[in-house]
Amino acid sequence: MAERRRMSYSVHRDVLDEGAVDEMAEKSESKTSLCEKVGRSMRCSSARAKSCLLGSVPVVSWLPRYSVKENALGDLVSGISVGIMQLPQGMAYALLAAVPPVFGLYSSFYPVLIYFIFGTSKHISVGTYAVMSVMIGGVTERLAPDSDFTMWDNETNSSTVDVATRDAQRIQVAVAVTFLSGLFQILLGLVQFGFVVTYLSDPLVRGYTTGAAIHVIVSQLKYTFGINPQRHSGPLSLIYTVLEICYIIPETNIGTLVVSIVTIISLILAKELNAYLSKKLPVPIPVELVCVIVATVISWQVNLTGRYGVEVVEEIPSGLQPPVFPTASLFGQVIGDAFALAVVGYGIAISLGRIFALKYGYKVDSNQELIALGLSNSFGAIFQCFAVSCSMSRSLVQESTGGRTQVAGALSAIVILFITLWIGRLFEDLPKAVLAAIIYVNLHGIMKQFLDIPALWKSNRVDMVVWVVTFILTVLLNPDLGLAASIGFSMLTVIFRTQLPKYSLLGQLPDTDIYKPLEDYNQVRHVPGIVIFRSSATLYFANAEMYQDALGEKSGIDITKLLSAKKKLEAKRKRQEKKAAKKAKKELEKNGGDDEELQQKDVAIIEVDFEPDPSLPRAIVLDLSPVNFLDTVGVKTLKNIRRDYGEIGIDVVLAGCQSGVVETLQNGGFFNDKVTKSCLFTTIHDAVLRCQAGKTKTHRGEENEYYTEDSDQEVCSCSAQNSGPKM
C-alpha cells in the first residue's frame, strides 16, 4: 500500500491577543464614507460609459465577435429545432393561460427577440413555460370567469358563453399582469436586486414547480375528457375542481378521450424512440410537430368536431397583432400576481442559465437577466404576449443540437414568425385534446422530481421538509399564494436552525493546536481548568438566551445559584458588620464615649469571604468563529456572561472573532477601561495559552510547548513532522 505522507509546519511566536494583532498588522482605521461611495458611483468616464453600454446591451459586445465558421451551422440547426418545438408548446401553453392558442405563438416570437438583444445566457430557450402559463391562467379565469359572459339562447333554451368577448377580456388580463411583472423585473434589475433568487432554494424551486405541475395537469383534464367543470378560485380551488371533475366525469366525450389516450401513448413511445436513437440521430425527431400535423390531418379528414364533438382550436388569425398598451385599470387587481410571476420566472431562468454557464465556462449576469426578462415581458405585453421564462426541455434541445449562442434563439423566433404569418391557419382543426396530451408528456421531467424526496431524506431532512411543505402549500393555496407561503416557511427553517444550533465543548487534539468537539472525537482531550465552548450558529436576539443556558448546561456551572450564594454571603457580612457596629456603639454609650471615639475605636468584624468551588474552571473560552454578525442583544449577552462568570472568579475570553464582530463589540460598548481587546484572541490556541498563563507554570512536549515567564510573556511553538502510517 502507498504511504500516506503528512505535510509539516513549524510556528514559533508570541501568544497574541486581538490588540497585539492589530498593532503588529497595522490595522487600517480609514473607512470610505457614504458620500465618497455615492460620489464614486456617480463619476462618469468614457471607459465607464462604454462598459455600462456593453453591460446593458450585451449583443453589442458579443455579436461583432461572432464566429460564423464555428457557430453558424450549430445555431442554425438548433434554432430550427427549437422553433419547431415552440409551435406545439406555444399553442398548448396558451390553453393553460386560458387565452386562444395563437397568442402562444406571439409569446414565442417577440420576447425571444428581446432576450436575444439583452440576455446573457447563451443556451436557455426563452418562451412559453407551463408553470408561468398556469399562473396566468389562474388570474385570467379569476378576473374573467365564464359566468360573466353567459347568455341565454332562446333557440336552444339553454345558456351559452360569449367566447369571443370572454377571450378578449382574458387577453387584456393576461397582457396587464405580464406587463406589470416585466416592470417589476426591470426595477429589481436596476436596483441590483438579482440576489433575491438566493431566497429560492433548490428544494423550494423543485417542490414549487412540482406542485404547479399538478395544477397544470388538473387544468387540462377538461380537454382530455371533453367536459366543462365549473371554475373555482382561491385556496383549495384545486381540490374543488378535482371533486367537480369526478362528479361530472360520466359526461365524458368518448371521442375526445380516445384522441387523448392515443396521443399520449404515441408521444411516449416516440420520445422513448428518440432517446434510444439520440446518439445515432444528428437532431432529435420533432415528435410533437409530427403529432400535431398528423392529428390535424386526421381531424380535418374525419371531421372529428362534427361527428364526435371533439373540441378543436378553431380560428387562428394570420399575421401579427398591432401594439396596444395594456389596460391600466387592471393593474391594481393583478399587482400581487405580477410580482409572483416576476420572481418565479426569474428564478427558473437564472437557475437554468447558471447550470449552462458553469458547464461551458462563461458568466451569467443575474441583474442583467432580470432586466432582459423584464424587457421581454413588458415589450411583449404591448404586442399581446403573456409572461415567459425558459423551458428545460427546449433548452436541452437547443444545447444538444449544437446551439452555442443567442443566435439560435433568434432563429427559432424567425421560424415562429414564418408559421404565424403563413401556415398558422392550417392548424385550425387541431384537437385541443392533442395539445393537452403534449402538455402531459412534457411534464414527465418535472414529475420525476418526486424522486427528490428519498434523496433529500438521506442527505438533508430539513431540505426534504421544505420540498414537501412547498409542494403541499402550492397545491392547496395555488401557485401565487403558495409561493409566498413557501418562501416564508423556508425562511422560518433558517431561523429555527439558528435558534436550535449545536452547542459543543471543545478539546485539544494532543500535540497540536487543533480543537474539536469532545463528543465527536475519541482522541480529543479536555484542557484542564479551561472550558472551550462553541455554538454552530451566529449569536443574535433569537438564540441569545439559549446560548447562555447551553453554556451553563455544557460547563456544569449553575451561574444563577453561585451568584445567589455569593449575594447571600455578602448580605450576611453586611448584617454582621451592622450588628457589630451597633454593639460597639452601645458599649461606648455605657462608658460615656462620643461619636469621635466610636470612629477611632477598632471594631472587630467577622469576615465572610466567598470561596469559589475548586472544581470550577478558572477560565472559559468562547469560540465565536461561526458567528458572522452580532446584534445589540448578542453584545449584551457576551457582556453579561463575562460579568457574571467574572464575579465568581472565572475569566471569560473570546476567540476567533471576525472583523465585523470585533467592530460590533467595539461600537456596542463591550469594551471599557477594564475590558480591552486583550480578552479577544485570533485563535483558540492563543486564548488557551493565555488562560493557562494565569499561573506561572511550564509545560513542554515533543511537538507542542508553551511556557510563561514571570515577565508575563507567553510564547507559542507548534511543530509537526513528516509522518504517516503505512497503508
XYZ file of C-alpha atoms in Angstrom:
727
model
C 0.000 0.000 0.000
C 1.164 3.527 -0.698
C 2.483 5.511 2.215
C 0.346 8.488 3.147
C 2.579 11.466 3.890
C 1.643 14.419 6.033
C 2.921 17.903 5.388
C 4.774 19.517 8.270
C 4.984 23.054 9.531
C 6.578 24.822 12.473
C 5.454 28.083 14.090
C 7.197 29.906 16.940
C 5.649 33.201 18.024
C 4.341 35.148 20.967
C 0.775 34.493 22.088
C -1.185 37.346 20.523
C -4.467 38.890 21.543
C -6.583 40.972 19.175
C -4.966 44.238 20.217
C -1.475 42.884 19.612
C -2.521 41.533 16.195
C -3.984 44.932 15.221
C -0.770 46.632 16.247
C 1.506 44.114 14.517
C -0.552 44.047 11.305
C -1.055 47.834 11.401
C -4.824 47.715 11.112
C -6.156 50.446 8.884
C -8.669 52.778 10.507
C -9.605 54.567 7.301
C -13.129 53.931 6.072
C -14.882 55.094 2.945
C -17.765 57.362 3.855
C -21.201 57.087 2.309
C -20.742 60.398 0.498
C -17.493 59.159 -1.045
C -19.163 55.918 -2.159
C -22.052 57.821 -3.749
C -19.663 60.271 -5.399
C -17.536 57.448 -6.753
C -20.580 55.666 -8.161
C -21.763 58.871 -9.872
C -18.487 59.545 -11.662
C -18.581 59.091 -15.404
C -15.797 58.463 -17.869
C -15.602 57.219 -21.430
C -14.380 53.797 -20.278
C -17.155 53.548 -17.721
C -19.798 54.661 -20.225
C -18.592 52.045 -22.701
C -18.629 49.346 -20.025
C -22.151 50.359 -18.989
C -23.362 50.211 -22.603
C -21.833 46.793 -23.212
C -23.259 45.503 -19.950
C -26.753 46.879 -20.592
C -26.926 45.729 -24.220
C -24.814 42.530 -24.327
C -25.493 41.878 -28.015
C -23.276 44.880 -28.846
C -20.441 43.113 -27.064
C -20.624 39.569 -28.435
C -22.260 39.870 -31.865
C -19.309 41.702 -33.558
C -17.069 38.861 -32.400
C -19.483 36.157 -33.584
C -17.617 33.366 -35.399
C -19.683 32.301 -38.385
C -17.357 29.403 -39.156
C -17.541 27.887 -35.658
C -21.093 28.691 -34.565
C -23.348 29.351 -37.556
C -24.223 25.752 -38.508
C -24.909 24.634 -34.945
C -27.012 27.713 -34.216
C -28.982 27.233 -37.444
C -29.849 23.595 -36.751
C -30.591 24.391 -33.117
C -32.761 27.398 -33.979
C -34.888 25.433 -36.443
C -35.288 22.526 -33.995
C -36.323 24.792 -31.119
C -38.642 26.798 -33.382
C -40.429 23.611 -34.413
C -40.830 22.724 -30.724
C -42.157 26.203 -29.975
C -45.146 25.683 -32.281
C -46.986 22.917 -30.381
C -45.746 24.032 -26.969
C -46.741 27.658 -27.537
C -50.260 26.671 -28.587
C -50.594 24.173 -25.745
C -49.350 26.555 -23.057
C -51.725 29.236 -24.342
C -54.548 26.918 -23.277
C -53.015 26.865 -19.808
C -53.106 30.663 -19.780
C -56.795 30.492 -20.799
C -56.214 32.512 -23.994
C -56.544 31.462 -27.662
C -53.675 29.246 -28.912
C -52.335 31.806 -31.393
C -51.242 34.038 -28.516
C -48.818 31.318 -27.501
C -47.160 31.790 -30.900
C -46.904 35.543 -30.342
C -45.309 34.827 -26.955
C -42.758 32.623 -28.687
C -41.708 35.427 -31.037
C -41.423 38.926 -29.530
C -39.922 38.036 -26.117
C -37.339 35.758 -27.751
C -36.081 38.594 -29.947
C -35.845 40.976 -26.989
C -33.897 38.407 -24.973
C -31.548 37.938 -27.929
C -30.560 41.609 -27.537
C -30.420 41.940 -23.740
C -29.867 38.400 -22.384
C -26.551 36.991 -21.186
C -27.216 33.239 -21.247
C -26.156 31.511 -24.474
C -28.138 28.323 -24.057
C -31.526 28.850 -22.404
C -34.593 28.869 -24.632
C -36.878 31.735 -23.628
C -40.573 31.411 -24.398
C -43.762 29.916 -23.024
C -43.445 27.778 -19.904
C -46.054 25.572 -18.261
C -45.739 26.904 -14.702
C -45.920 30.539 -15.805
C -48.862 29.783 -18.077
C -50.901 28.080 -15.383
C -50.248 31.025 -13.027
C -51.538 33.412 -15.702
C -54.489 31.107 -16.310
C -55.428 31.365 -12.657
C -55.504 35.160 -12.927
C -57.403 35.330 -16.207
C -60.067 32.845 -15.118
C -60.446 34.611 -11.785
C -60.957 38.072 -13.277
C -62.817 36.940 -16.406
C -64.816 33.816 -15.459
C -67.254 32.145 -17.832
C -70.157 33.222 -15.609
C -69.578 36.875 -16.551
C -70.137 36.108 -20.245
C -73.102 33.717 -20.070
C -76.030 34.481 -22.400
C -79.413 32.844 -22.804
C -80.040 31.261 -26.200
C -83.774 31.392 -27.000
C -83.463 28.902 -29.830
C -81.957 26.133 -27.722
C -83.432 27.310 -24.392
C -80.034 26.996 -22.774
C -77.244 29.276 -21.592
C -74.158 29.759 -23.723
C -70.861 31.560 -23.218
C -69.898 34.509 -25.416
C -66.464 33.055 -26.190
C -65.223 35.948 -28.315
C -65.944 38.597 -25.650
C -64.603 36.348 -22.880
C -61.340 35.664 -24.723
C -60.880 39.368 -25.471
C -61.239 40.187 -21.771
C -58.908 37.376 -20.738
C -56.291 38.615 -23.190
C -56.456 42.048 -21.552
C -55.954 40.494 -18.119
C -53.038 38.330 -19.290
C -51.383 41.293 -21.001
C -51.817 43.517 -17.921
C -50.299 41.016 -15.493
C -47.458 40.298 -17.953
C -46.657 43.989 -18.433
C -46.641 44.628 -14.699
C -44.457 41.587 -13.988
C -41.992 42.870 -16.594
C -41.872 46.256 -14.863
C -41.168 44.531 -11.543
C -38.293 42.609 -13.105
C -36.813 45.738 -14.689
C -36.991 47.682 -11.416
C -35.432 44.825 -9.452
C -32.640 44.575 -12.012
C -31.940 48.324 -11.958
C -31.567 48.355 -8.166
C -29.213 45.353 -8.369
C -31.715 43.058 -6.682
C -30.669 39.947 -8.563
C -29.660 38.283 -5.318
C -33.373 37.866 -4.499
C -33.170 34.461 -6.199
C -30.977 33.255 -3.339
C -34.131 33.065 -1.242
C -35.453 30.462 -3.664
C -33.505 27.406 -2.604
C -33.253 24.438 -4.938
C -35.631 22.249 -2.857
C -38.127 25.121 -2.775
C -37.986 25.673 -6.547
C -38.293 21.964 -7.319
C -41.118 21.440 -4.842
C -42.882 24.519 -6.194
C -42.602 23.501 -9.852
C -43.837 20.009 -8.987
C -46.846 21.453 -7.172
C -47.510 23.819 -10.076
C -47.336 20.817 -12.436
C -50.259 19.276 -10.541
C -52.241 22.452 -11.252
C -51.240 22.162 -14.912
C -52.479 18.575 -15.113
C -55.797 19.321 -13.399
C -56.391 22.383 -15.595
C -56.069 20.220 -18.733
C -58.370 17.413 -17.623
C -61.367 19.223 -19.134
C -59.740 18.978 -22.585
C -58.798 15.337 -22.022
C -62.313 14.227 -21.068
C -64.235 16.771 -23.122
C -66.110 18.144 -20.102
C -66.726 21.652 -18.779
C -66.271 21.805 -14.983
C -67.153 24.902 -13.012
C -64.269 27.301 -12.405
C -63.084 27.588 -8.790
C -60.656 30.177 -7.435
C -58.839 30.860 -4.194
C -57.271 28.438 -1.702
C -58.257 24.771 -2.091
C -59.606 25.519 -5.577
C -57.663 22.536 -6.937
C -59.458 20.195 -4.542
C -62.841 21.630 -5.502
C -62.007 21.328 -9.199
C -60.985 17.668 -8.833
C -64.216 16.915 -6.941
C -66.203 18.710 -9.640
C -64.474 16.685 -12.387
C -65.170 13.436 -10.528
C -68.819 14.441 -10.252
C -69.307 15.181 -13.976
C -66.928 12.543 -15.378
C -69.895 10.435 -16.595
C -70.435 13.213 -19.151
C -67.062 12.426 -20.763
C -66.879 12.776 -24.546
C -65.646 9.355 -25.675
C -64.167 10.687 -28.908
C -62.110 13.289 -27.036
C -60.914 10.691 -24.505
C -59.827 8.311 -27.292
C -57.896 11.106 -29.021
C -56.181 11.934 -25.718
C -55.184 8.357 -24.920
C -53.892 7.629 -28.421
C -51.897 10.882 -28.468
C -50.338 10.301 -25.034
C -49.295 6.739 -25.891
C -47.905 7.814 -29.267
C -45.899 10.672 -27.751
C -44.441 8.484 -25.010
C -43.380 5.789 -27.477
C -41.942 8.372 -29.878
C -39.964 10.104 -27.121
C -38.578 6.779 -25.927
C -37.528 6.045 -29.511
C -35.936 9.485 -29.661
C -33.956 8.769 -26.503
C -32.890 5.348 -27.821
C -31.664 6.804 -31.132
C -30.254 10.015 -29.631
C -26.633 9.005 -30.307
C -27.347 7.969 -33.884
C -29.501 10.920 -34.966
C -27.889 14.326 -35.665
C -31.029 16.083 -34.412
C -33.970 14.694 -32.419
C -37.140 13.747 -34.245
C -39.706 16.596 -33.762
C -42.292 14.176 -32.391
C -44.592 16.930 -31.114
C -44.717 18.636 -34.505
C -45.336 15.316 -36.264
C -48.097 14.577 -33.765
C -49.709 17.994 -34.343
C -49.591 17.589 -38.130
C -50.980 14.037 -38.083
C -53.730 14.924 -35.609
C -54.714 17.995 -37.647
C -54.930 15.976 -40.868
C -56.984 13.211 -39.240
C -59.307 15.727 -37.570
C -59.840 17.508 -40.883
C -60.418 14.332 -42.908
C -62.613 12.542 -40.349
C -64.424 15.701 -39.192
C -63.926 14.897 -35.511
C -65.807 18.029 -34.458
C -68.946 17.309 -36.481
C -69.124 13.547 -35.977
C -67.806 13.086 -32.434
C -67.981 16.544 -30.854
C -64.214 16.823 -30.345
C -63.254 20.416 -29.495
C -60.645 21.928 -31.842
C -58.511 25.074 -31.872
C -60.782 26.794 -34.404
C -59.802 30.167 -35.883
C -56.116 31.099 -35.976
C -55.706 34.600 -37.433
C -52.736 35.098 -39.728
C -50.327 37.956 -39.154
C -49.236 39.759 -36.010
C -51.192 41.862 -33.559
C -50.822 45.673 -33.593
C -49.236 47.195 -30.470
C -51.746 48.100 -27.758
C -50.868 49.465 -24.340
C -52.239 47.267 -21.509
C -55.362 48.323 -19.625
C -54.023 50.302 -16.670
C -57.243 49.896 -14.682
C -56.418 46.197 -14.230
C -53.007 46.809 -12.628
C -54.382 47.185 -9.111
C -56.137 43.812 -9.326
C -53.110 41.866 -10.553
C -50.188 43.506 -8.733
C -49.657 40.560 -6.357
C -49.874 38.007 -9.155
C -47.468 40.082 -11.255
C -44.831 40.105 -8.526
C -45.160 36.333 -8.078
C -44.766 35.850 -11.839
C -41.692 38.105 -11.840
C -39.981 36.138 -9.082
C -40.887 32.664 -10.381
C -39.972 33.434 -13.993
C -36.644 34.924 -12.999
C -35.850 32.150 -10.523
C -36.386 29.415 -13.117
C -34.429 31.252 -15.831
C -31.410 32.154 -13.705
C -31.212 28.676 -12.184
C -31.084 27.014 -15.592
C -28.832 29.725 -17.007
C -26.260 29.219 -14.259
C -26.214 25.476 -14.897
C -25.260 26.000 -18.556
C -22.849 28.839 -17.701
C -20.997 26.615 -15.251
C -20.880 23.789 -17.781
C -19.487 25.914 -20.623
C -17.349 28.348 -18.650
C -18.993 31.735 -19.052
C -20.761 34.124 -16.678
C -24.442 34.952 -16.436
C -25.193 38.415 -15.011
C -28.103 37.940 -12.618
C -29.141 41.613 -12.629
C -28.928 41.852 -16.421
C -31.035 38.691 -16.686
C -33.718 40.418 -14.611
C -33.679 43.386 -16.972
C -33.685 41.148 -20.071
C -36.675 39.126 -18.876
C -38.432 42.297 -17.752
C -37.999 43.922 -21.157
C -39.108 40.702 -22.863
C -42.308 40.617 -20.818
C -43.152 44.334 -20.807
C -42.378 44.848 -24.511
C -44.064 41.574 -25.430
C -47.197 42.541 -23.495
C -47.653 45.556 -25.768
C -47.881 43.051 -28.660
C -50.390 40.792 -26.847
C -47.914 38.277 -25.373
C -48.192 36.628 -21.975
C -45.385 36.141 -19.446
C -42.455 33.942 -20.446
C -39.493 32.246 -18.844
C -37.241 29.452 -20.051
C -38.172 25.846 -20.741
C -35.949 22.995 -19.600
C -36.952 20.715 -22.497
C -36.359 23.341 -25.199
C -33.097 24.476 -23.586
C -31.779 20.920 -23.593
C -32.727 20.549 -27.256
C -31.049 23.858 -28.059
C -27.875 22.689 -26.367
C -27.863 19.130 -27.717
C -28.443 20.207 -31.338
C -25.367 22.432 -31.355
C -26.646 25.829 -30.218
C -23.755 27.909 -28.898
C -25.039 31.499 -28.755
C -28.202 33.576 -28.502
C -28.411 33.481 -32.310
C -30.129 30.083 -32.003
C -32.961 31.729 -30.062
C -33.323 34.476 -32.675
C -33.528 31.868 -35.437
C -36.233 29.975 -33.542
C -38.214 33.236 -33.371
C -37.916 33.590 -37.152
C -39.332 30.069 -37.549
C -42.300 31.050 -35.372
C -42.758 34.246 -37.402
C -42.917 32.198 -40.605
C -45.503 29.854 -39.078
C -47.595 32.718 -37.715
C -47.660 34.673 -40.971
C -48.265 31.900 -43.471
C -49.105 28.434 -42.174
C -50.757 29.007 -38.816
C -54.289 28.719 -40.248
C -53.560 25.143 -41.324
C -53.817 24.056 -37.682
C -57.369 25.291 -37.061
C -58.659 21.694 -36.993
C -56.141 20.596 -34.367
C -57.973 18.977 -31.383
C -57.325 20.691 -28.059
C -57.016 17.223 -26.515
C -53.797 16.785 -28.514
C -52.359 19.986 -27.019
C -53.323 18.780 -23.550
C -51.577 15.458 -24.235
C -48.428 17.334 -25.319
C -48.509 19.188 -22.008
C -48.855 15.957 -20.009
C -45.939 14.290 -21.732
C -43.722 17.380 -21.406
C -44.334 17.356 -17.666
C -42.708 13.962 -17.176
C -39.379 15.609 -16.318
C -40.984 17.730 -13.613
C -42.905 14.768 -12.215
C -39.628 12.884 -11.824
C -38.781 15.445 -9.162
C -40.798 13.348 -6.699
C -37.641 11.238 -6.563
C -36.042 14.164 -4.719
C -37.889 13.149 -1.545
C -35.983 9.914 -0.771
C -32.710 11.516 -1.866
C -33.230 14.518 0.434
C -34.291 12.207 3.278
C -30.807 10.694 3.162
C -28.858 13.937 2.662
C -30.735 16.727 4.461
C -34.100 16.202 6.104
C -34.738 19.901 6.621
C -34.488 20.404 2.847
C -36.840 17.466 2.396
C -39.359 19.139 4.703
C -39.011 22.368 2.690
C -39.650 20.409 -0.534
C -42.724 18.609 0.813
C -44.246 21.653 2.527
C -43.677 23.791 -0.579
C -45.382 21.157 -2.717
C -48.368 20.914 -0.355
C -48.734 24.698 0.007
C -48.547 25.168 -3.773
C -51.179 22.510 -4.387
C -53.550 23.762 -1.693
C -53.071 27.542 -1.914
C -52.494 27.885 -5.687
C -49.163 28.936 -7.223
C -49.351 32.627 -6.224
C -50.146 32.293 -2.508
C -48.242 29.011 -2.384
C -45.026 30.745 -3.446
C -45.302 33.421 -0.737
C -46.147 30.845 1.935
C -43.310 28.579 0.797
C -40.723 31.354 0.945
C -41.991 32.248 4.420
C -41.694 28.647 5.574
C -38.214 28.321 4.072
C -37.094 31.433 5.952
C -38.570 30.028 9.164
C -36.462 26.898 8.797
C -33.364 29.102 8.648
C -34.478 30.930 11.794
C -35.242 27.667 13.579
C -31.837 26.294 12.649
C -30.144 29.362 14.150
C -32.371 29.089 17.200
C -31.523 25.438 17.686
C -27.826 25.142 16.844
C -25.438 22.505 18.070
C -23.571 23.506 21.224
C -20.256 21.777 21.882
C -17.392 21.669 24.337
C -14.071 21.558 22.526
C -10.940 19.682 23.444
C -7.400 19.660 22.132
C -6.022 17.093 19.759
C -2.817 16.095 21.577
C 0.390 17.763 20.431
C -1.439 20.117 18.039
C -3.163 23.484 18.064
C -6.359 21.865 16.745
C -9.549 21.870 18.845
C -12.533 19.640 18.079
C -15.823 18.734 19.839
C -15.231 16.270 22.645
C -18.327 14.218 21.818
C -17.296 13.696 18.192
C -13.664 12.583 18.598
C -12.203 9.890 20.822
C -8.622 11.206 20.838
C -9.517 14.802 21.666
C -8.658 15.709 25.274
C -10.213 18.220 27.645
C -7.881 21.105 28.551
C -7.553 21.061 32.379
C -9.101 24.059 34.080
C -10.458 25.574 30.870
C -13.881 25.256 29.239
C -13.922 25.869 25.467
C -17.493 26.467 24.260
C -18.782 26.764 20.687
C -22.178 27.329 19.068
C -22.686 26.275 15.453
C -24.799 29.361 14.679
C -24.454 33.107 14.949
C -25.454 34.893 18.155
C -28.433 37.246 17.986
C -31.695 38.061 19.752
C -33.474 34.830 18.758
C -30.961 32.483 20.424
C -29.118 34.686 22.933
C -30.922 33.280 25.967
C -30.432 29.706 24.775
C -26.733 30.440 24.291
C -26.360 31.350 27.952
C -28.400 28.341 29.071
C -26.362 25.966 26.891
C -23.108 27.394 28.262
C -24.245 26.689 31.818
C -25.511 23.226 30.931
C -22.414 22.155 28.990
C -19.959 23.538 31.533
C -21.935 22.236 34.510
C -21.892 25.692 36.119
C -25.157 26.894 37.650
C -24.275 30.566 37.442
C -27.575 31.707 38.940
C -27.117 29.518 42.003
C -23.494 30.604 42.502
C -24.312 34.302 42.165
C -27.210 33.874 44.575
C -24.910 32.171 47.113
C -22.386 34.980 46.770
C -25.052 37.633 47.295
C -26.306 35.828 50.408
C -22.770 35.769 51.847
C -22.355 39.468 51.118
C -25.674 40.227 52.793
C -24.656 38.113 55.785
C -21.357 40.006 56.032
C -23.139 43.343 55.951
C -25.567 42.237 58.655
C -22.676 41.119 60.876
C -20.870 44.403 60.306
C -24.003 46.363 61.176
C -24.613 44.242 64.282
C -21.012 44.668 65.450
C -21.206 48.415 64.892
C -24.385 48.673 66.980
C -22.822 46.648 69.784
C -19.741 48.853 69.830
C -21.905 51.964 69.911
C -23.827 50.693 72.926
C -20.614 49.917 74.775
C -19.342 53.436 74.116
C -22.591 54.960 75.301
C -22.313 52.967 78.551
C -18.785 54.182 79.060
C -19.756 57.767 78.196
C -17.861 57.916 74.920
C -18.786 60.070 71.922
C -19.058 59.503 68.143
C -15.483 60.577 67.574
C -14.252 57.857 69.865
C -16.559 55.399 68.080
C -14.936 56.214 64.786
C -11.467 55.911 66.263
C -12.186 52.641 68.059
C -11.282 49.463 66.258
C -14.312 47.227 65.845
C -13.754 43.507 65.373
C -15.681 42.343 62.302
C -16.105 38.743 61.227
C -15.130 38.447 57.567
C -17.222 36.035 55.478
C -15.469 35.531 52.145
C -16.917 33.782 49.067
C -14.861 30.679 48.465
C -15.211 29.511 44.828
C -15.617 25.803 44.215
C -12.173 24.385 43.345
C -13.862 22.105 40.806
C -14.892 25.130 38.736
C -12.742 26.034 35.733
C -10.562 29.074 36.047
C -11.352 30.269 32.509
C -13.924 29.928 29.748
C -13.021 30.373 26.070
C -15.961 31.276 23.832
C -15.199 30.214 20.261
C -17.004 32.789 18.101
C -15.612 31.650 14.752
C -19.104 30.549 13.500
C -20.549 33.960 14.442
C -20.729 36.169 11.340
C -22.654 39.031 12.948
C -23.811 40.290 16.330
C -26.784 42.443 17.213
C -27.187 44.552 20.350
C -28.712 41.612 22.216
C -25.738 39.431 21.296
C -23.276 42.064 22.541
C -25.249 42.425 25.758
C -25.249 38.647 26.200
C -21.459 38.455 25.929
C -21.101 41.354 28.383
C -23.398 39.608 30.868
C -21.547 36.295 30.518
C -18.182 37.952 31.130
C -19.535 39.940 34.097
C -21.444 37.075 35.761
C -18.716 34.476 35.453
C -16.117 37.054 36.426
C -17.939 37.635 39.716
C -17.373 34.006 40.690
C -13.718 34.111 39.678
C -13.911 32.641 36.174
C -12.205 34.616 33.422
C -14.065 34.683 30.088
C -12.197 35.334 26.837
C -13.345 35.330 23.195
C -11.613 33.578 20.307
C -11.990 33.532 16.528
C -13.874 36.827 16.230
C -14.317 38.067 12.686
C -13.504 41.714 11.974
C -17.168 42.662 11.678
C -17.896 41.067 15.052
C -14.984 42.915 16.678
C -16.267 46.192 15.246
C -19.766 45.485 16.582
C -18.346 44.720 20.022
C -16.461 47.990 19.947
C -19.461 50.038 18.828
C -21.794 48.196 21.184
C -19.962 49.205 24.331
C -18.406 45.832 25.107
C -15.012 47.402 25.793
C -14.305 49.850 28.609
C -11.439 50.845 30.884
C -11.351 47.376 32.435
C -12.274 45.275 29.399
C -9.912 45.720 26.456
C -9.011 43.777 23.350
C -6.669 41.713 25.484
C -9.631 39.373 26.091
C -10.009 38.740 22.333
C -7.821 36.223 20.522
C -7.479 35.286 16.883
C -7.256 31.536 17.579
C -8.457 29.214 20.308
C -4.906 28.100 20.943
C -3.791 31.651 21.745
C -6.693 32.006 24.156
C -5.927 28.691 25.865
C -2.262 29.515 26.336
C -3.065 32.925 27.771
C -5.596 31.372 30.169
C -3.049 28.766 31.240
C -0.586 31.570 31.832
C -2.756 32.790 34.670
C -0.365 30.884 36.946
C 3.370 30.697 36.329
C 3.989 27.258 35.005
C 5.977 25.393 32.421
C 4.933 22.518 30.231
C 6.968 21.008 27.477
C 6.173 18.287 24.979
C 7.829 16.896 21.892
C 5.645 18.676 19.344
C 3.731 21.344 21.262
C 5.053 23.534 24.008
C 4.009 26.594 25.889
C 5.617 28.320 28.804
C 5.360 31.596 30.655
C 7.927 33.606 32.436
C 7.494 35.930 35.361
C 7.796 38.739 32.829
C 4.224 37.850 31.710
C 5.276 36.955 28.151
C 3.958 33.815 26.525
C 5.396 32.023 23.547
C 3.509 29.561 21.344
C 5.513 26.992 19.482
C 3.849 24.324 17.380
C 5.529 21.939 15.049
C 4.557 18.806 13.219
C 6.848 16.382 11.490
C 6.541 14.247 8.395
C 4.842 11.070 9.370
C 2.350 8.674 8.041
C 1.275 5.166 8.745
C 1.893 2.716 6.002
C -1.347 1.626 4.436
